[in-house]
C-alpha atoms as an extended CHARMM CRD file, in Angstrom:
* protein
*
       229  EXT
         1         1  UNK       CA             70.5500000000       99.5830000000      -34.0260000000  PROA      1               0.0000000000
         2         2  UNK       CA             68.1160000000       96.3400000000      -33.6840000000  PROA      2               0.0000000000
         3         3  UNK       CA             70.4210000000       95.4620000000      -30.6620000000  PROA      3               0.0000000000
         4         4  UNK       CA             69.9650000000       93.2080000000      -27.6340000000  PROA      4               0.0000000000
         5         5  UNK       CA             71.9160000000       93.7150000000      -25.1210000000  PROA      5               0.0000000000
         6         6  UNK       CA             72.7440000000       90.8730000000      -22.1460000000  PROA      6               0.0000000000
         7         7  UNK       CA             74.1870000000       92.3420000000      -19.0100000000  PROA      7               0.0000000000
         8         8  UNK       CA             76.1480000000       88.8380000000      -17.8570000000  PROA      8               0.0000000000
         9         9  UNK       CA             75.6470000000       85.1110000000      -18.9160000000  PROA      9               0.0000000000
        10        10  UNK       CA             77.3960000000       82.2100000000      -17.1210000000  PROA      10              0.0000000000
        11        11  UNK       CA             78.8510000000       79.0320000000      -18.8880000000  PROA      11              0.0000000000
        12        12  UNK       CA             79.7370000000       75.6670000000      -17.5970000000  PROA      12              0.0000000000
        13        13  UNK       CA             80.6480000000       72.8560000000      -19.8180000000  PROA      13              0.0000000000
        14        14  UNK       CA             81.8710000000       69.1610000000      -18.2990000000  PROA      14              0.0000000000
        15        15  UNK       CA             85.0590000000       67.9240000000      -19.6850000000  PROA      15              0.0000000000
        16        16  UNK       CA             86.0090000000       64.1900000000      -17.8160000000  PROA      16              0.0000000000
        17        17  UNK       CA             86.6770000000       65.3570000000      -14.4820000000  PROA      17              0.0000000000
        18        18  UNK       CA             87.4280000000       68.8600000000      -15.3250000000  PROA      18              0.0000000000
        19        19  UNK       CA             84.4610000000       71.6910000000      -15.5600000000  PROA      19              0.0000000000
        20        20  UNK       CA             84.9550000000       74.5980000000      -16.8890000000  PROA      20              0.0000000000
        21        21  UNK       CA             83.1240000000       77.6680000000      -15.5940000000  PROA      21              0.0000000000
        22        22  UNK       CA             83.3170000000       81.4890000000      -16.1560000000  PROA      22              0.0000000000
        23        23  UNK       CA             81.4210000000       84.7350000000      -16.9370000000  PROA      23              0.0000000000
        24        24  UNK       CA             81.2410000000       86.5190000000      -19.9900000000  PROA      24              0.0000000000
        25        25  UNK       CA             80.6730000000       90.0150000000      -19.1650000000  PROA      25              0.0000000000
        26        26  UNK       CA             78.1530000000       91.1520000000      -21.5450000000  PROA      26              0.0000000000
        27        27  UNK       CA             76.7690000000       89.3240000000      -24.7380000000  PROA      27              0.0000000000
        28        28  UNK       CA             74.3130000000       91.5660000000      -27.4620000000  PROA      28              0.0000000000
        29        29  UNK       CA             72.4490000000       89.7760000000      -29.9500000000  PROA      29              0.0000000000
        30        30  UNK       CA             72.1730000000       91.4810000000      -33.2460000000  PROA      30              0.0000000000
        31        31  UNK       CA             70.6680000000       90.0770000000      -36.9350000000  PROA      31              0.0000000000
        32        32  UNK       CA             70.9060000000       86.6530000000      -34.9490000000  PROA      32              0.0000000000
        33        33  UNK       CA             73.8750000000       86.3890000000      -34.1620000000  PROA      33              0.0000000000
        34        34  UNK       CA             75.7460000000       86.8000000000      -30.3730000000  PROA      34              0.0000000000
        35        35  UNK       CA             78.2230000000       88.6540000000      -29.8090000000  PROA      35              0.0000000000
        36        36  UNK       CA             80.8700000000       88.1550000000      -26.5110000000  PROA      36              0.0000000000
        37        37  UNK       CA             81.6250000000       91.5430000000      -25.0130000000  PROA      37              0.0000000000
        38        38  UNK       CA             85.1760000000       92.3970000000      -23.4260000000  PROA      38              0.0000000000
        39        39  UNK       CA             85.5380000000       95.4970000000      -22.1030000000  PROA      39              0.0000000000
        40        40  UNK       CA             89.6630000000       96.0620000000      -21.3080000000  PROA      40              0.0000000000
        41        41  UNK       CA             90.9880000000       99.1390000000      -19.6190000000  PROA      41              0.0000000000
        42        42  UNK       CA             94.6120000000       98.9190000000      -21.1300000000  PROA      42              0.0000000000
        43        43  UNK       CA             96.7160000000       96.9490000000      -23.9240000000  PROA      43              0.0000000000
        44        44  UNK       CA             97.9590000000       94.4170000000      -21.2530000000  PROA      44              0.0000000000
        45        45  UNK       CA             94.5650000000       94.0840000000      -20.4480000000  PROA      45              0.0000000000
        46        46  UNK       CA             92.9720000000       93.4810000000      -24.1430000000  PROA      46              0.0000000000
        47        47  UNK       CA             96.0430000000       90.5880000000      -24.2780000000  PROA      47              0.0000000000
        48        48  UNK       CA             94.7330000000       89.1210000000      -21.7010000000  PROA      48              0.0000000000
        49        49  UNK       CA             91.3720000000       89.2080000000      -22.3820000000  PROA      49              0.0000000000
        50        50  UNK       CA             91.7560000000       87.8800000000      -25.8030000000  PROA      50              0.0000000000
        51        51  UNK       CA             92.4680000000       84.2620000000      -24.0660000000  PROA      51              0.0000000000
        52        52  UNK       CA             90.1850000000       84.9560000000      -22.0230000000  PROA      52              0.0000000000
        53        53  UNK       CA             87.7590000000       85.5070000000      -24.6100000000  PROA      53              0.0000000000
        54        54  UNK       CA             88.8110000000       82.8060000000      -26.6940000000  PROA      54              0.0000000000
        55        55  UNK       CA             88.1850000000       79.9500000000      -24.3780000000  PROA      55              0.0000000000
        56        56  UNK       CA             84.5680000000       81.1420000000      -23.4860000000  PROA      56              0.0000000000
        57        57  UNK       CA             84.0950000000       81.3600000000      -27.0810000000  PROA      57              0.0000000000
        58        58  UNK       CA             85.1900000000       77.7260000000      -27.5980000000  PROA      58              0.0000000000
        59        59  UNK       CA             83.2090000000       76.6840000000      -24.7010000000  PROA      59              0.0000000000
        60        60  UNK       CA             80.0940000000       78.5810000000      -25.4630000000  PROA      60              0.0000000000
        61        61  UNK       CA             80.1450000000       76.4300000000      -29.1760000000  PROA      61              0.0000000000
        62        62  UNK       CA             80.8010000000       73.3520000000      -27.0850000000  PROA      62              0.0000000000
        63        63  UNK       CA             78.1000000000       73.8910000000      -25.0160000000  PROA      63              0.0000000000
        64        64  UNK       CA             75.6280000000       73.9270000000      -27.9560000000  PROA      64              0.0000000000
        65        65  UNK       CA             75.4190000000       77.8360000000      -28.9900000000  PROA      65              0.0000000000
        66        66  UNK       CA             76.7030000000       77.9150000000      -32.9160000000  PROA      66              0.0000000000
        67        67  UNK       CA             76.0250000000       81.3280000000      -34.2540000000  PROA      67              0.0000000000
        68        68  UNK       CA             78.5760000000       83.4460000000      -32.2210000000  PROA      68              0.0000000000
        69        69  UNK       CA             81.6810000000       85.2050000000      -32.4890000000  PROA      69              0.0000000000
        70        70  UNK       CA             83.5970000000       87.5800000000      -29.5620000000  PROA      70              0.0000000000
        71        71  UNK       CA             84.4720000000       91.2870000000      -29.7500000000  PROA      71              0.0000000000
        72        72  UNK       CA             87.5480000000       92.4800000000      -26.9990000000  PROA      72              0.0000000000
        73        73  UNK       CA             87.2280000000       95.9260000000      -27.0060000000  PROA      73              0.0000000000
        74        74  UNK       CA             90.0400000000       98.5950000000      -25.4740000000  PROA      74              0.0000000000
        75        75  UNK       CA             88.8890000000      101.9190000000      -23.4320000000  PROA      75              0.0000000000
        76        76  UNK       CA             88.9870000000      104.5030000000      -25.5380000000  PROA      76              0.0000000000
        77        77  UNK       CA             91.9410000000      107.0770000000      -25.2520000000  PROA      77              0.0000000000
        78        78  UNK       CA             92.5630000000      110.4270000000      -27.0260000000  PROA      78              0.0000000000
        79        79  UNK       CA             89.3730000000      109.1420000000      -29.9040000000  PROA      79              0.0000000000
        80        80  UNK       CA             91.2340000000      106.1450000000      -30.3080000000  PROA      80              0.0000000000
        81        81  UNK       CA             90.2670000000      102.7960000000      -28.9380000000  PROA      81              0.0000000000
        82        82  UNK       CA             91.5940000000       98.4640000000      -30.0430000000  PROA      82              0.0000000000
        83        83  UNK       CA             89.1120000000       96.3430000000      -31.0570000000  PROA      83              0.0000000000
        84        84  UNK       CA             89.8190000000       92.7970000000      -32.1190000000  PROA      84              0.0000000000
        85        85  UNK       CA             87.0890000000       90.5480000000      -33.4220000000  PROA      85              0.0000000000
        86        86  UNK       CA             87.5990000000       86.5760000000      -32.3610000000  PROA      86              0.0000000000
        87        87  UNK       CA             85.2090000000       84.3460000000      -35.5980000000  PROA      87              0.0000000000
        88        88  UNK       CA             85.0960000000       80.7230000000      -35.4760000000  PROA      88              0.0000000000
        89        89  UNK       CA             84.5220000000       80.5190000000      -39.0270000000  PROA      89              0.0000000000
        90        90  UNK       CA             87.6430000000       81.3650000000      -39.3400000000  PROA      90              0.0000000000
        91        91  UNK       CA             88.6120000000       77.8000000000      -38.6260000000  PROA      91              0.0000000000
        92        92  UNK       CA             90.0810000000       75.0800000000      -41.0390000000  PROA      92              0.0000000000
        93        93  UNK       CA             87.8640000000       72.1700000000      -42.3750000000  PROA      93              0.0000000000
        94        94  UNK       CA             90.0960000000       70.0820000000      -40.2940000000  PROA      94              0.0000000000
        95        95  UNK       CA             89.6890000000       71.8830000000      -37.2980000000  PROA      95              0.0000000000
        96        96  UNK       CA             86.3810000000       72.0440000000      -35.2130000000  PROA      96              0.0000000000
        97        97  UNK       CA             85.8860000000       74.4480000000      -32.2910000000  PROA      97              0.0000000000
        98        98  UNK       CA             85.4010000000       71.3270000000      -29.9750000000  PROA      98              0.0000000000
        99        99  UNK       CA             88.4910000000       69.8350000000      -30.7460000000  PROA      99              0.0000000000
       100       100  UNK       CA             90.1890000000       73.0530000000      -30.1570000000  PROA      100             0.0000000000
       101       101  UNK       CA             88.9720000000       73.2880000000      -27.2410000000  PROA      101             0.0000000000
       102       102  UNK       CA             90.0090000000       69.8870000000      -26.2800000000  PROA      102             0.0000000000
       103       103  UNK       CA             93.6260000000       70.0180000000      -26.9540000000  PROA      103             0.0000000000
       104       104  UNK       CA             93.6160000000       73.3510000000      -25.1200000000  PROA      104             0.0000000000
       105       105  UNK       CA             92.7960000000       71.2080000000      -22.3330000000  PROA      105             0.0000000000
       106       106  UNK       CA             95.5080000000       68.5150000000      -23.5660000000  PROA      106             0.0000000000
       107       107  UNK       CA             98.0190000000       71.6040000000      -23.1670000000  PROA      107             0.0000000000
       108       108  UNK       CA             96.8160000000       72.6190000000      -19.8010000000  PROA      108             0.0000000000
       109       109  UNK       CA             96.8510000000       68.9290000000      -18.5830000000  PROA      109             0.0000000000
       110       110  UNK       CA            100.4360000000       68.7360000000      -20.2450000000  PROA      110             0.0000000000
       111       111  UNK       CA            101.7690000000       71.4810000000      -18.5060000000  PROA      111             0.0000000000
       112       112  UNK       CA            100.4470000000       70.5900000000      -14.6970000000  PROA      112             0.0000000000
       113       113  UNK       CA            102.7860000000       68.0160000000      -15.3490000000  PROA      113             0.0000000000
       114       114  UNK       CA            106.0590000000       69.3530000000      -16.4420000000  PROA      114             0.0000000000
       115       115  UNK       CA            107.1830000000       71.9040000000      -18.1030000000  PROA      115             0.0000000000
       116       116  UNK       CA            106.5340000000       72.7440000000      -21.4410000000  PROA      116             0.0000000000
       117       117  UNK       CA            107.8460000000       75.0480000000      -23.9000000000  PROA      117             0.0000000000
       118       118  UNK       CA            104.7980000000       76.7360000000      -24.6950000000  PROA      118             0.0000000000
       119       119  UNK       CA            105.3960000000       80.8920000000      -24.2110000000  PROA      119             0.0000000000
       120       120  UNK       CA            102.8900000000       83.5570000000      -25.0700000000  PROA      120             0.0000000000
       121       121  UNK       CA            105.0560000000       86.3370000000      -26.3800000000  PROA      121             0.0000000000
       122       122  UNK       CA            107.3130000000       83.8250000000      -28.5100000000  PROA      122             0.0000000000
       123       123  UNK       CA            104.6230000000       81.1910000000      -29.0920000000  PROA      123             0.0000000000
       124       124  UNK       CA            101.9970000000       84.0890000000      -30.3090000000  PROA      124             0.0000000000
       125       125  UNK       CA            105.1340000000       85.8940000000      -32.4830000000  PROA      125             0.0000000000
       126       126  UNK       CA            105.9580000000       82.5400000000      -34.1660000000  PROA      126             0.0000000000
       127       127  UNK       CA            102.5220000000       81.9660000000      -34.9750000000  PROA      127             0.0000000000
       128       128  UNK       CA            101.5480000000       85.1170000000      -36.3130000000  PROA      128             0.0000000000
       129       129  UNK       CA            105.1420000000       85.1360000000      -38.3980000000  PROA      129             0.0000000000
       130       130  UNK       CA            104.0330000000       81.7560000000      -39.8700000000  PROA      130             0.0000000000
       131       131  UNK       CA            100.9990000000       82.9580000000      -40.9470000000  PROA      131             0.0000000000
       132       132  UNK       CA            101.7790000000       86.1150000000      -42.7830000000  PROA      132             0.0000000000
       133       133  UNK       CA            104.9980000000       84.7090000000      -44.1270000000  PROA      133             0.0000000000
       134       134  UNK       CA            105.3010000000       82.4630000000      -47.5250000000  PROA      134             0.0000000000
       135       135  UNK       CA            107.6500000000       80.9130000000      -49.3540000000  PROA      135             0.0000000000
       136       136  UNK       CA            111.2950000000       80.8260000000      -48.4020000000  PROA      136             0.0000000000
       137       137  UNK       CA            111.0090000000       83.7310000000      -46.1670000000  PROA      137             0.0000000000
       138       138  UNK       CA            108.9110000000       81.8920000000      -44.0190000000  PROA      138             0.0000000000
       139       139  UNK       CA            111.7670000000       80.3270000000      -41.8140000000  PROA      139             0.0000000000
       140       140  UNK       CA            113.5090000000       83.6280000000      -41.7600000000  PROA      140             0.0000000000
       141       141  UNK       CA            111.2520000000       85.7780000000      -40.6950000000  PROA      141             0.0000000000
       142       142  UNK       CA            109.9570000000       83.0160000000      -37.6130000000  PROA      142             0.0000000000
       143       143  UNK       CA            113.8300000000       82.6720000000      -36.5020000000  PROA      143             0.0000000000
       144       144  UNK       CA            113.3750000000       86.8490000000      -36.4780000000  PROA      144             0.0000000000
       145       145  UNK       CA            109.9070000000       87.0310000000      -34.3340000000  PROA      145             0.0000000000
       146       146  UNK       CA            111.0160000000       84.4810000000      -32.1850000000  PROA      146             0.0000000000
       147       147  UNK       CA            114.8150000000       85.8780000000      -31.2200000000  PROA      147             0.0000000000
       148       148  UNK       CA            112.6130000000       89.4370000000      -30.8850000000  PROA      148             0.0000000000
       149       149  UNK       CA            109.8740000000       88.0450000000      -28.4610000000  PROA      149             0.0000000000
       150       150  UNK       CA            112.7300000000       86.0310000000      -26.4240000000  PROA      150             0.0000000000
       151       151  UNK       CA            115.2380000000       88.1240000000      -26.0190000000  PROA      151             0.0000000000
       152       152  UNK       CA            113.3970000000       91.7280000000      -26.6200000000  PROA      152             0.0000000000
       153       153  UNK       CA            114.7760000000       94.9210000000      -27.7110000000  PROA      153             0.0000000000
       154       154  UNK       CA            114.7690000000       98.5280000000      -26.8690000000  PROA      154             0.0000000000
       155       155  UNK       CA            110.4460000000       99.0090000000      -27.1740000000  PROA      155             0.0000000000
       156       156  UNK       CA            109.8600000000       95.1460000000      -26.5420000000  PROA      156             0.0000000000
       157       157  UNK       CA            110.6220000000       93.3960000000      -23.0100000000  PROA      157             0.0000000000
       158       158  UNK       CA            112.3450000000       89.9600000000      -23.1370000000  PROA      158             0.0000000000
       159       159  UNK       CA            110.0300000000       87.0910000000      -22.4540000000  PROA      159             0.0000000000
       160       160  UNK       CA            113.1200000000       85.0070000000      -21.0930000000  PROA      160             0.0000000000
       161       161  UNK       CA            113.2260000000       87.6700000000      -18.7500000000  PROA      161             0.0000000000
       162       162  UNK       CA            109.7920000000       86.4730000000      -16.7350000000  PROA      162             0.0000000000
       163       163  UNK       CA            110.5930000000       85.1320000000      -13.2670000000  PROA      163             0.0000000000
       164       164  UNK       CA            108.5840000000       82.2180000000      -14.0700000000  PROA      164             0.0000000000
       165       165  UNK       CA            110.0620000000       81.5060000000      -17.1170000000  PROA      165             0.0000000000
       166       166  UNK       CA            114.0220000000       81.9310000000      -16.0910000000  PROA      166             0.0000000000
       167       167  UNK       CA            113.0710000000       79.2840000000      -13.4410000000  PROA      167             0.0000000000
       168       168  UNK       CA            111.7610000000       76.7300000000      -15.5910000000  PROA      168             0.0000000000
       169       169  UNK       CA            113.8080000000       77.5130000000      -18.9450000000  PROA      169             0.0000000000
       170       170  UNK       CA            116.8660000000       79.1030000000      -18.1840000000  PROA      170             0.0000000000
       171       171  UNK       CA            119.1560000000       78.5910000000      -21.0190000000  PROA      171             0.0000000000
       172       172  UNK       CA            116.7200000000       77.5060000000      -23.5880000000  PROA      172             0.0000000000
       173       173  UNK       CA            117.0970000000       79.5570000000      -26.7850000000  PROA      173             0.0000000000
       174       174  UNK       CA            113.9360000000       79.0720000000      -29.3910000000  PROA      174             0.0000000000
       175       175  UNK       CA            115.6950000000       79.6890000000      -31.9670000000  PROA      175             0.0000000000
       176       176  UNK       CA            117.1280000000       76.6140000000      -31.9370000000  PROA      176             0.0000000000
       177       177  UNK       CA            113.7430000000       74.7260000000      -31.1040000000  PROA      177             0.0000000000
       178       178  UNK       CA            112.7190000000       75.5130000000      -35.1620000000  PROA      178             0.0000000000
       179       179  UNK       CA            113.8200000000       72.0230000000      -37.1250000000  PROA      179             0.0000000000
       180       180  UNK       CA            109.9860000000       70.8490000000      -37.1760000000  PROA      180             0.0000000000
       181       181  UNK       CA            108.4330000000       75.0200000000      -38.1300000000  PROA      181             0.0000000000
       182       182  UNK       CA            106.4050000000       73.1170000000      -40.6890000000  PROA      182             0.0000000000
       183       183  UNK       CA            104.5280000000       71.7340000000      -38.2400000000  PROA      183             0.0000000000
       184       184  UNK       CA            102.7850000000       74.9730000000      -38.3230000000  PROA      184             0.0000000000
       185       185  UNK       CA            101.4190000000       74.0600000000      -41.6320000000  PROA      185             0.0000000000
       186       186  UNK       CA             99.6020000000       71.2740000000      -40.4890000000  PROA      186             0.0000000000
       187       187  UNK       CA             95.6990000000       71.3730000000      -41.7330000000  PROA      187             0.0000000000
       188       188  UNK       CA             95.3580000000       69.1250000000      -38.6300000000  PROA      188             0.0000000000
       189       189  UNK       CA             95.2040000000       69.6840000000      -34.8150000000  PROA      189             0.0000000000
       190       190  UNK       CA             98.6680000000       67.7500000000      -33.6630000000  PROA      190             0.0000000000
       191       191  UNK       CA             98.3610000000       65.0560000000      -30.7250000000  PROA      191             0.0000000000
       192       192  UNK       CA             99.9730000000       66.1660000000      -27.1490000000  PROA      192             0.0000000000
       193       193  UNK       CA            102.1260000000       64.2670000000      -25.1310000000  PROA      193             0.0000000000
       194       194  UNK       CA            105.0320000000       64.2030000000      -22.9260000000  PROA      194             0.0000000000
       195       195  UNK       CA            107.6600000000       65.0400000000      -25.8140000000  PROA      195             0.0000000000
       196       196  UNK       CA            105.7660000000       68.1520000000      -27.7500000000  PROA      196             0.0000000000
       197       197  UNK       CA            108.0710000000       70.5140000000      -28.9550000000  PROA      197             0.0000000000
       198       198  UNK       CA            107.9350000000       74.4150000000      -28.7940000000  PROA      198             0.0000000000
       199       199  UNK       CA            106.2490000000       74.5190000000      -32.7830000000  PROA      199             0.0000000000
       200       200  UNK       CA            104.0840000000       71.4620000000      -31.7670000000  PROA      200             0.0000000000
       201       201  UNK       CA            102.8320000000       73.3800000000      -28.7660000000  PROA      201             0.0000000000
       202       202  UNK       CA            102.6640000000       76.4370000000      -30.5640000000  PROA      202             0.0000000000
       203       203  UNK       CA            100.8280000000       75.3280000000      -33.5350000000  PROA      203             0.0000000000
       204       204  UNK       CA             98.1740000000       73.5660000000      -30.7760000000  PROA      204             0.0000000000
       205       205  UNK       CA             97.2120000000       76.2850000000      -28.5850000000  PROA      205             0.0000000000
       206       206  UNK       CA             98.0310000000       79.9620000000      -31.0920000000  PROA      206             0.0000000000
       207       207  UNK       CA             97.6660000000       78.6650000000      -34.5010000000  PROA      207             0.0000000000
       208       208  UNK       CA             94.0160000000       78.6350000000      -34.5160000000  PROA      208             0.0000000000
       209       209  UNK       CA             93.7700000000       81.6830000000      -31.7920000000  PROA      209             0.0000000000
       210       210  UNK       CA             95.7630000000       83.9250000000      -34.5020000000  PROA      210             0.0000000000
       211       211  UNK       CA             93.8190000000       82.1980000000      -37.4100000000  PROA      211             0.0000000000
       212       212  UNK       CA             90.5690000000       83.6860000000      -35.4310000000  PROA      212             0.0000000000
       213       213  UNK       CA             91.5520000000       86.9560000000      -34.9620000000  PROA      213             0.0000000000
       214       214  UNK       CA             91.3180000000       90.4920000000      -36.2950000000  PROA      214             0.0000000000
       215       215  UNK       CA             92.7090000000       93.7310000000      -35.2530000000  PROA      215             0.0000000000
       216       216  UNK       CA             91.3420000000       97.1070000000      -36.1700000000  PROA      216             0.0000000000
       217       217  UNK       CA             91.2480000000      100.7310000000      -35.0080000000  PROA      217             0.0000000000
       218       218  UNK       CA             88.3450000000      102.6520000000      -34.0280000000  PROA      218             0.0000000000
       219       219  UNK       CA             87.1310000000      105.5420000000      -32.4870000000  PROA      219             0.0000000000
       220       220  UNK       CA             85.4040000000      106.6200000000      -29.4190000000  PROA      220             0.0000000000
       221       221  UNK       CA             82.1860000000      107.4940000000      -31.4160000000  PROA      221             0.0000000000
       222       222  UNK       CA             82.2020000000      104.0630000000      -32.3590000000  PROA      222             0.0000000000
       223       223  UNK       CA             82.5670000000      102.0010000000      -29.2620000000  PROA      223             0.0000000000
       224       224  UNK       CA             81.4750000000      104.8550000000      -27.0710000000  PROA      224             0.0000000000
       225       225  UNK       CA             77.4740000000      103.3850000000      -26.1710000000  PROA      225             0.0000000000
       226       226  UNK       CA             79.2870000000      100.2490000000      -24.8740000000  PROA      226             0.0000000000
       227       227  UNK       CA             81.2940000000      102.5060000000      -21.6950000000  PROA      227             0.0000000000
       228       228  UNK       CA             79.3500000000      102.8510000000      -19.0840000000  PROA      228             0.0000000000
       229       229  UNK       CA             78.8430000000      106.7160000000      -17.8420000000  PROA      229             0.0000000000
C-alpha cells in the first residue's frame, strides 16, 4: 500500500525543568503523512492508550513534526477489532497543539499539589455529553453522564468507587460541581490555578482529547498486517 513502516521512535521534548520522554511503538508513513501506532490487547487497554497516545502526539508536534495524526488500535476478537483515530486538525483556531500540551502540564503540576477534581470516567462523560448535546438539553443530559460515570449502574462501575478517589473525594457529588458547564464552551484554553473547578479542569485536559477523537469498527482483515504472527 505505498507504506513505511517504523518499528520504534523515541521523543523527548524540554518543558522548564520537566522533560518529557517516551516511546511510540511503531510509526508508518504513508502519502506523507505519520501515523502513531498503538497496538492494545483489551478495551481497558485501548483507554489507556488513548492518553497515552495523545500526549506523544502533542509532544511529537511540539517537538517540530507537523503532519501527523495517531491510530490506537484494539486486538482483534471474533472479526471484530476498535480503532480510534486521534487528528490534530481537529483543533479550534484558538487552540494550538503546544498550548495543549502546556496546560496538560499546568494540570499535572496542579494536581502534585493538591487535589483536584479532575476524574477520567466523569471528566471524559461530561465532555463527550457537552459535545454531542445542544441547546437546552445540554445541561440535562451532562447532569445524566456525570451521575452515570460517578455513581455507575448495573453494566458501568462507579468511579467514586476507586480507592484512590474515595480517599481524596469522599463525599463529593459532581453533580453539584455543574453551575459554570458553560465553561465547556469556551473557544479558549482556560488558565489553571489553585481554585479550578471540576468543568474548568475538565474542559482543560478532555475537551480537546474528545474534540480529537474518532471511534470506528473494523475487522480483522483490516487491521490484521499490523499483528504480529
Amino acid at each position: 500500500h505505498g507504506t513505511v513502516r517504523h518499528p520504534r521512535a523515541a521523543l523527548a521534548l524540554r518543558r522548564g525543568e520537566l522533560t518529557l520522554s517516551g516511546v511510540v511503538p511503531e510509526i508508518c508513513e504513508r502519502n506523507g503523512r505519520r501515523v502513531h501506532h498503538w497496538l492494545t490487547a483489551s478495551k481497558a487497554d485501548s483507554e489507556t492508550a488513548v492518553v497515552r497516545a495523545w500526549v506523544h502526539l502533542l509532544t511529537a508536534w511540539a517537538d517540530g513534526e507537523r503532519n501527523v495524526a495517531a491510530r490506537i488500535v484494539g486486538k482483534p476478537k471474533d472479526d471484530k477489532a476498535s480503532l480510534k483515530w486521534l487528528d490534530l486538525g481537529c483543533l479550534t483556531d484558538a487552540e494550538t497543539p503546544e498550548a495543549v500540551l502546556n496546560t496538560l502540564l499546568d494540570a499535572w503540576w496542579l494536581a502534585r499539589r493538591r487535589a483536584v477534581p479532575l476524574f477520567e470516567s466523569t471528566g471524559k462523560a461530561l465532555a463527550g455529553a457537552y459535545l454531542g448535546a445542544k441547546g437546552d438539553e445540554r445541561a440535562i443530559l451532562c447532569e445524566g453522564a456525570v451521575r452515570a460515570a460517578w455513581f455507575g449502574g448495573p453494566f458501568q462501575p462507579a468511579e467514586s468507587a476507586d480507592r484512590w478517589v474515595r480517599a481524596l473525594h469522599a463525599g463529593w457529588d459532581p453533580t453539584r460541581a455543574l453551575h459554570d458547564l458553560d465553561v465547556l464552551g469556551s473557544p479558549s484554553l482556560p488558565a489553571l490555578d489553585e481554585t479550578a473547578s471540576f468543568c474548568t479542569l475538565t474542559r482543560a485536559v478532555w475537551v480537546p482529547l474528545l474534540r480529537c477523537m474518532r471511534s470506528e469498527g473494523t475487522t480483522m482483515r483490516d487491521v490484521r498486517h499490523l499483528w504480529p504472527v
